[in-house]
Coordinates of C-alpha atoms and ligand atoms in Angstrom, one line a residue:
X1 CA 0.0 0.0 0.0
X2 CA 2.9 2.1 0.6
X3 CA 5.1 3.9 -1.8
X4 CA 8.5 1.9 -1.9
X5 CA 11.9 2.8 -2.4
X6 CA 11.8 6.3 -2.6
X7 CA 13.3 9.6 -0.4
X8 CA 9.5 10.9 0.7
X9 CA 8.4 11.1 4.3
X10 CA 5.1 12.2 5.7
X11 CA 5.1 13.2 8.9
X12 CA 1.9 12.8 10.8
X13 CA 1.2 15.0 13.9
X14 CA -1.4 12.9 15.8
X15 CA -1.7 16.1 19.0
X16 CA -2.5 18.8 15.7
X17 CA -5.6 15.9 14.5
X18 CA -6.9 16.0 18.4
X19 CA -6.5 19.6 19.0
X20 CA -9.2 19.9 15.8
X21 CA -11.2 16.9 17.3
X22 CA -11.4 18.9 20.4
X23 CA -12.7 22.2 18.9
X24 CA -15.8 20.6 17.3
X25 CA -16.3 17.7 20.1
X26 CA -16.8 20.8 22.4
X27 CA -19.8 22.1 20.7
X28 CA -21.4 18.2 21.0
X29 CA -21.1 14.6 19.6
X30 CA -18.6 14.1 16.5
X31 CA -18.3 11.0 14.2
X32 CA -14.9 11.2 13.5
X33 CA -14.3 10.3 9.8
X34 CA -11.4 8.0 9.5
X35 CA -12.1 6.5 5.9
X36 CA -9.5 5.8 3.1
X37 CA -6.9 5.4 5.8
X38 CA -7.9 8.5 7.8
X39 CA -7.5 10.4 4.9
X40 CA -4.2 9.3 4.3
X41 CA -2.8 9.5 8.2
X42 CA -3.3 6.0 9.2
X43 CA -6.5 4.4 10.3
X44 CA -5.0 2.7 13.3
X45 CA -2.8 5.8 14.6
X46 CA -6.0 7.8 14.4
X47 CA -8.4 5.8 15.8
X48 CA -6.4 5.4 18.6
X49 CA -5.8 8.6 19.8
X50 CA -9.5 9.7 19.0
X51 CA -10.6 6.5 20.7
X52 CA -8.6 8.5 24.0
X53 CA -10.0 11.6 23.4
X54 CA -13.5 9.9 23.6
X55 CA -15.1 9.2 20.2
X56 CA -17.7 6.6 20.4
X57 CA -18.5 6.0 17.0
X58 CA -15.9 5.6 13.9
X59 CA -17.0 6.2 10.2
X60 CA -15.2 4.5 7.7
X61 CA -15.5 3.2 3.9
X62 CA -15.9 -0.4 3.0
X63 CA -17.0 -2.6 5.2
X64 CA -13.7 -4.7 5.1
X65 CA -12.0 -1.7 6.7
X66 CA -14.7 -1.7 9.4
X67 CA -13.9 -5.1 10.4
X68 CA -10.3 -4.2 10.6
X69 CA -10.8 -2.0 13.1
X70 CA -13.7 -4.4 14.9
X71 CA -10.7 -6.4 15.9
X72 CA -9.1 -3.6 17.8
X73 CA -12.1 -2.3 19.1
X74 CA -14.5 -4.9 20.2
X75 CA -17.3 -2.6 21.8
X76 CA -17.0 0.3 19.6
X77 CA -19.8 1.5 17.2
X78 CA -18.5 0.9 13.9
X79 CA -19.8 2.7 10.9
X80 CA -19.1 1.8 6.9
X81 CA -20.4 4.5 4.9
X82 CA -20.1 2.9 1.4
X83 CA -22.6 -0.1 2.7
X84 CA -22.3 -3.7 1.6
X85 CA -21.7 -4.1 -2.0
X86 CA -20.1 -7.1 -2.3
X87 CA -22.3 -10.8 -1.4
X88 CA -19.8 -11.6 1.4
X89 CA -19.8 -8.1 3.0
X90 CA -23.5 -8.8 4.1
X91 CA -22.2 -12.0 6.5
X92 CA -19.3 -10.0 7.6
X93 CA -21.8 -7.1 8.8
X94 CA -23.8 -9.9 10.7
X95 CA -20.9 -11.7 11.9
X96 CA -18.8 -8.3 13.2
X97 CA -21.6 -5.7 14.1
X98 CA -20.6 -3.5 11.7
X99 CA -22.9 -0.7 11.1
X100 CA -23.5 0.3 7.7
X101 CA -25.3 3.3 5.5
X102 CA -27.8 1.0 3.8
X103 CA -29.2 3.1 0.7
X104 CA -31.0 0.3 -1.9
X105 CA -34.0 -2.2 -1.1
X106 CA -32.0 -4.9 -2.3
X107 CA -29.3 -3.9 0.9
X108 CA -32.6 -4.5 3.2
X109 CA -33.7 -7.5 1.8
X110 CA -29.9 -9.1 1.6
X111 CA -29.1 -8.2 5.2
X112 CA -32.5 -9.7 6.8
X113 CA -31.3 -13.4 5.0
X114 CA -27.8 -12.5 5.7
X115 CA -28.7 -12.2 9.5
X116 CA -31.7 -14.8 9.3
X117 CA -28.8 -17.6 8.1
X118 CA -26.6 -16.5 11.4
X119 CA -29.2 -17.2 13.3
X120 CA -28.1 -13.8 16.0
X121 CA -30.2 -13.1 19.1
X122 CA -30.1 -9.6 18.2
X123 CA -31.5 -8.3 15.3
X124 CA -28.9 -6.2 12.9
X125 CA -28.8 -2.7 13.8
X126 CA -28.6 -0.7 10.2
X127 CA -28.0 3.4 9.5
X128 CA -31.0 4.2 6.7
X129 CA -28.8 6.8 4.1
X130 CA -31.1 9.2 2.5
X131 CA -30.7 11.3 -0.5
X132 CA -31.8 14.5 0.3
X133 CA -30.5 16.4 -2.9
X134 CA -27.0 15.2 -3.8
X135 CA -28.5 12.2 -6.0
X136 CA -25.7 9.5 -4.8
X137 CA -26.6 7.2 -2.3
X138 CA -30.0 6.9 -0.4
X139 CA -33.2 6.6 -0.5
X140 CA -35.6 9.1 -1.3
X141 CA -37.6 10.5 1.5
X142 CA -40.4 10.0 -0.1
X143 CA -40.2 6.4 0.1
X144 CA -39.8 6.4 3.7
X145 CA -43.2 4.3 3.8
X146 CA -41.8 1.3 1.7
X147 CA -38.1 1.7 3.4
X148 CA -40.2 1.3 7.2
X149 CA -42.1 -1.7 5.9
X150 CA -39.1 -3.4 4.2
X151 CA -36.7 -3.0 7.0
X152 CA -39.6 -4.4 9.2
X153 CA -40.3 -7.0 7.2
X154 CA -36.5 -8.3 7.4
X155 CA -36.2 -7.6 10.4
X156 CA -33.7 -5.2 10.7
X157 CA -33.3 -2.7 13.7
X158 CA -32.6 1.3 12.5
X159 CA -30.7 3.0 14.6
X160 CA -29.2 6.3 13.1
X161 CA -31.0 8.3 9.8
X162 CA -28.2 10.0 7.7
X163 CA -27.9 12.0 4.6
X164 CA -24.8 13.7 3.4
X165 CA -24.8 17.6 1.9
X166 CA -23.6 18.5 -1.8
X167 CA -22.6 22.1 -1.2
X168 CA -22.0 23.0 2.3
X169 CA -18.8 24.3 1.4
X170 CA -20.0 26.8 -0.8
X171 CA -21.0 30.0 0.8
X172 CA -23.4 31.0 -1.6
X173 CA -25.1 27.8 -1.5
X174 CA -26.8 28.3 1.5
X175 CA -30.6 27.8 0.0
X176 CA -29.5 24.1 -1.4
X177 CA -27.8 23.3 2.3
X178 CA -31.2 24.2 4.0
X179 CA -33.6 22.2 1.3
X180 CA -31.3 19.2 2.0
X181 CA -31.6 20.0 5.6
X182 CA -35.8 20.3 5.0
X183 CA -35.6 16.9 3.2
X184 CA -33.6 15.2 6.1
X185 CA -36.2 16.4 8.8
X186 CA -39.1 14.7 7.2
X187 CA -37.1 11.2 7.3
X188 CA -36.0 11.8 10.3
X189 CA -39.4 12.5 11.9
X190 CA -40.6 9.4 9.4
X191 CA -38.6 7.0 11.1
X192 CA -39.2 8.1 14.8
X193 CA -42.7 8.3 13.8
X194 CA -42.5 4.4 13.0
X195 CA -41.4 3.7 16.8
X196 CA -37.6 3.5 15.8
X197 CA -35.0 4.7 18.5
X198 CA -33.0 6.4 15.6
X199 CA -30.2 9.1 15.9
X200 CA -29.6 11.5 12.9
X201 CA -26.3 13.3 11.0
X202 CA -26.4 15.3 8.4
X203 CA -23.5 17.8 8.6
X204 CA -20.0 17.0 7.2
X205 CA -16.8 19.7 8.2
X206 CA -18.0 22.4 6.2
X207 CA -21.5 22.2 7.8
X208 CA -20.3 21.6 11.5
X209 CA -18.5 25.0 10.5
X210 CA -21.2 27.1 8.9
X211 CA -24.0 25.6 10.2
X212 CA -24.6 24.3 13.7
X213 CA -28.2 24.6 13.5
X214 CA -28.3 21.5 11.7
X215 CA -26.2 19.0 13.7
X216 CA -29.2 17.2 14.9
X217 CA -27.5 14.3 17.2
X218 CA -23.7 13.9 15.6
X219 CA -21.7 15.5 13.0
X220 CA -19.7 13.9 10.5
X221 CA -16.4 15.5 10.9
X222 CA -13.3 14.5 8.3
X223 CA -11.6 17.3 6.8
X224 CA -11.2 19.4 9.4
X225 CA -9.7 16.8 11.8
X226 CA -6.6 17.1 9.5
X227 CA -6.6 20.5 9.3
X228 CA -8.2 21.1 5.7
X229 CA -10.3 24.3 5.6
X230 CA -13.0 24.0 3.6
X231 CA -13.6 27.1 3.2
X232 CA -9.8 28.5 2.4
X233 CA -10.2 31.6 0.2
X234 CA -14.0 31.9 0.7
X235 CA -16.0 34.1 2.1
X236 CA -16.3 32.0 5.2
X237 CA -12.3 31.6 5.7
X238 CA -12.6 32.3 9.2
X239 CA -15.2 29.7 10.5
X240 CA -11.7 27.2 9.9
X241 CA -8.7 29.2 9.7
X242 CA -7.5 27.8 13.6
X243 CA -7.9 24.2 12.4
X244 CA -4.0 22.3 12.5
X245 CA -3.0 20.9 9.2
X246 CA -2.0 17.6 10.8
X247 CA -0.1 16.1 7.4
X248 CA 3.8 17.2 6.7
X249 CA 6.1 16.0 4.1
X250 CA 9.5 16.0 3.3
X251 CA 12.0 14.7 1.0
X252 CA 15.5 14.8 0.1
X253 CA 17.5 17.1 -2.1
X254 CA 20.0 15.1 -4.7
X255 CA 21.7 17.8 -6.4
X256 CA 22.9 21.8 -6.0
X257 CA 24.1 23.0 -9.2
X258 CA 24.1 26.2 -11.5
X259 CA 21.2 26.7 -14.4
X260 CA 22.8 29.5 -16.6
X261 CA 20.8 32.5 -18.5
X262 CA 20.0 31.1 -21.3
X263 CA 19.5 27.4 -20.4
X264 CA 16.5 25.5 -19.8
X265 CA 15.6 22.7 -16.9
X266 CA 13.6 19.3 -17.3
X267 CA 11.2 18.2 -19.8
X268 CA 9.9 19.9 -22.6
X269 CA 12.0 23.3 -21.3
X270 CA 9.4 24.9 -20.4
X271 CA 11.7 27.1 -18.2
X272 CA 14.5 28.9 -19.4
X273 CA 16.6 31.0 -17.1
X274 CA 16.6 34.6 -17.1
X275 CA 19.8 35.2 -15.3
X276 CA 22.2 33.0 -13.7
X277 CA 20.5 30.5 -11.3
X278 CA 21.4 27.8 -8.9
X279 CA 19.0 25.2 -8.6
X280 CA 18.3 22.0 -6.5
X281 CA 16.8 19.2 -7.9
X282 CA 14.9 17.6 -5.4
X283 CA 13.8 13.6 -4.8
X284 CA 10.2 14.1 -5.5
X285 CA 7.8 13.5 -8.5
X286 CA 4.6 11.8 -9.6
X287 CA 5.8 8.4 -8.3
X288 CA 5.6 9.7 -4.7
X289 CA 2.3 11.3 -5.5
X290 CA 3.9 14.9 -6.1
X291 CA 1.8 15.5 -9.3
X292 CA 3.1 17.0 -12.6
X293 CA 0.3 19.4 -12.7
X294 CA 1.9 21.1 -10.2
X295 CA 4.8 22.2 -12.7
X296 CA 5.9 25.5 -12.6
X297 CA 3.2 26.5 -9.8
X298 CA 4.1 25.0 -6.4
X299 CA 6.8 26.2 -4.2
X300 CA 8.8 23.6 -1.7
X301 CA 10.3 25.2 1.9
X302 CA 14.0 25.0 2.7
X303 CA 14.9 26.1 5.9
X304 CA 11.9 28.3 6.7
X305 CA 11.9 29.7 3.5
X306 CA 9.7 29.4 0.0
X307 CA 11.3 27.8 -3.0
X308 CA 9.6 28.1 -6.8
X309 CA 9.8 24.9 -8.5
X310 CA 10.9 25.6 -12.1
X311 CA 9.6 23.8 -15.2
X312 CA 8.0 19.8 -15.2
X313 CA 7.8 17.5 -12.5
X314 CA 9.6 14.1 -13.4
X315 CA 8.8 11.1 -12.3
X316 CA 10.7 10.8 -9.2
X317 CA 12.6 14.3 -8.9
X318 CA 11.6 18.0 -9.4
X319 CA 13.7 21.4 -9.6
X320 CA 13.4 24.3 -7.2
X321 CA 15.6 27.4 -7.5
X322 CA 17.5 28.2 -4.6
X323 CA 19.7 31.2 -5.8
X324 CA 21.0 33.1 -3.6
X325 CA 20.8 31.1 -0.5
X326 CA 23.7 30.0 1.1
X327 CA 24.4 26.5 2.3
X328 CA 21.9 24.1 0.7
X329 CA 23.3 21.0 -0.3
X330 CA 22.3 17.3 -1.1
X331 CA 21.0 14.8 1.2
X332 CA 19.2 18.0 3.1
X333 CA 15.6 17.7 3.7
X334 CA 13.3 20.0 1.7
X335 CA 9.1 20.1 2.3
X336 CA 7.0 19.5 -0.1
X337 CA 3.9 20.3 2.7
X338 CA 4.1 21.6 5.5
X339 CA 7.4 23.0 7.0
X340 CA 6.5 25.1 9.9
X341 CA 6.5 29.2 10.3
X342 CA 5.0 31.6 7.8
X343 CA 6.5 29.7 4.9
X344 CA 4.5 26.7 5.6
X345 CA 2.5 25.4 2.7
X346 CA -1.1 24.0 3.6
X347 CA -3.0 21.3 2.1
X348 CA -5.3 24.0 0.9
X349 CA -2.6 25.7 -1.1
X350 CA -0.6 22.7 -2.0
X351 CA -4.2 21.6 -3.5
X352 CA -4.5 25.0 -5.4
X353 CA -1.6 24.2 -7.3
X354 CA -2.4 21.2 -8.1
X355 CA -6.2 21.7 -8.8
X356 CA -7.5 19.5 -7.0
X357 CA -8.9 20.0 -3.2
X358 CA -7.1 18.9 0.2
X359 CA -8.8 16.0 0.6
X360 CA -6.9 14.7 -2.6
X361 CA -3.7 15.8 -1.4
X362 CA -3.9 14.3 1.9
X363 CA -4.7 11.0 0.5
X364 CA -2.4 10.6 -2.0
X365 CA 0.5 11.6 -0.6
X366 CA 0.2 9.8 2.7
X367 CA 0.5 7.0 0.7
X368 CA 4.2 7.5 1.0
X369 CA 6.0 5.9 4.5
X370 CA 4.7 7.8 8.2
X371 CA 6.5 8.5 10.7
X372 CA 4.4 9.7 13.8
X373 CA 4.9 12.9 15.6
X374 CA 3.4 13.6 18.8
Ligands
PLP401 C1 -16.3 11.6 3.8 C2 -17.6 11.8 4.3 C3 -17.9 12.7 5.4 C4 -16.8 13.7 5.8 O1 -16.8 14.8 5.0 P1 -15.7 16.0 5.3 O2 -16.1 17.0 4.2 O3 -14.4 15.4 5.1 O4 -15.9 16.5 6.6 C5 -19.1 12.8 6.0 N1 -20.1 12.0 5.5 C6 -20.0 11.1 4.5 C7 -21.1 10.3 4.1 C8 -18.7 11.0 3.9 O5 -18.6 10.1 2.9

């Protein structure tokens, strides 16, 4: 799963992701999203310092992941947001107590046989996942007539109502965040209606941000927990601009050398020096998930300070130009995120020069090898 043989290290600071835990678990109950890895930190290193700081209940993806962390946490309420999907997830849900988003009639009706074969005691507790707008995963609240009858009639036990929000992160999508919100109630009310003891979550980091009047019981809180802001350069800024980005990485410079006017650096030469230059070329590229779209955009930190990288990313190294500062040298470490004081690049940024958002650059490069800070 990990990046092999290469000079990238992400650093993971586990007291940054509780410090952000903290400052919405304050405000009331948070599911702590730790899908995909904990967006790329580690599933077991962050469960187990949010599992410390209190968290009862853990989202994750597939249901195989939710079993992984059954095994570490025997008690703990574990949910799998994408569902079962595959025939054997179903007896896995039974057989571990896994608690899953179920979003299709054919879910319902595979689960009751799945838990009817295991012959339990208890019938299977299930999340119902309602579309309220996005047009994903759920069921329409509209159906909630036929979703009560056919969980009844397997015998399956709702516990928690969910939906999840298209455009919270938007500030001038406010109107579609409160429709969604509108839709939620009425399955909400549906289900508690029908006798069921259910719980509801609606609001992912954005929301828990922006809107607190519609946290119902828990908020779904990912993002933020690693110190993405989803609103960097919005309007709404603020609401996150103390969260900790939690993710640094590093790697290793290979070469100091000059880059005279006139001459051009890497592939294609797409930059071609002014004046006289000195340039590092760095131990990074698209292998270690340090994508070539960020050519010519990003900038790296060497000791404290901000270095442009000059033309295409390669493969496995990139060029930076560090004229004019004295002592750099190969085998020194260089950031690629991170690197503390006002130089330090965010995930946000980082993201803006890639074109994608932080999630995308938290996952991908913590696929490279951890080590944990505290
Ligand atoms: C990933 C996810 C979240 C967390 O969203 P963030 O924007 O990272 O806070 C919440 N709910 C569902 C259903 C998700 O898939």
């Amino acid at each position: 799963m990990t990046i092999p043989y290469n000079y990238v290290t992400v650093s993971v600071h586990l007291d940054r992701i509780i410090r952000n835990y903290n400052r919405f678990a304050q405000n009331g109950p948070v599911i702590p999203v730790i899908k995909a890895d904990a967006y790329g930190h580690g599933l077991f290193q962050v469960a187990a310092v949010l599992d410390a700081a209190g968290a009862e209940i853990f989202a994750v993806g597939s249901v195989e992941e939710a079993v992984s962390l059954r095994d570490v946490y025997p008690q703990k309420r574990i949910l799998s947001l994408l569902g079962p999907i595959l025939a054997s997830d179903y007896d896995l849900v039974c057989q571990h107590d896994i608690l899953c988003f179920i979003h299709h009639f054919e879910q319902i009706a595979k689960l009751g046989e799945a838990a009817r074969a295991k012959e339990r005691k208890r019938p299977v507790d299930v999340a119902l996942k309602w579309n309220t707008g996005m047009n994903r995963l759920g069921f329409r609240p509209s159906e909630a007539p036929a979703v009560i009858n056919a969980v009844r009639e397997a015998g399956l036990q709702p516990v928690m109502v969910s939906s999840h929000l298209a455009c919270a992160d938007d500030p001038n999508a406010a109107e579609t965040v409160k429709e969604q919100a509108a839709a939620f109630t009425v399955a909400l009310h549906a289900l508690r209606h029908a006798g069921f003891p259910v719980v509801g979550n609606l609001a992912n980091s954005a929301a828990a941000l922006a809107y607190p009047e519609f946290a119902f019981d828990h908020r779904r809180v990912g993002i933020a927990l690693y110190g993405g802001n989803p609103f960097w350069r919005t309007s709404h800024e603020t609401l996150g601009q103390d969260l900790e980005c939690a993710m640094e990485v590093a790697t290793r410079i290979a070469s100091v050398h000059p880059l005279r006017a006139g001459e051009s650096i890497n592939y294609g030469y797409t930059f071609t020096a002014k004046t006289d230059m000195t340039v590092a070329i760095v131990a990074a590229g698209y292998a270690d998930a340090y994508p070539r779209s960020v050519s010519g955009k990003a900038w790296m930190v060497w000791n404290g300070k901000r270095v442009p990288v000059l033309g295409r990313v390669c493969m496995q190294l990139s060029a930076v130009d560090v004229t004019g500062l004295d002592g750099v040298s190969p085998g020194q470490k260089i950031m690629l995120l991170g690197g503390g004081g006002k130089a330090a690049i965010s995930a946000d940024e980082l993201a803006s020069w890639w074109g994608t958002i932080s999630y995308e650059v938290m996952c991908l490069l913590g696929l490279n090898p951890r080590v944990y800070a505290e």
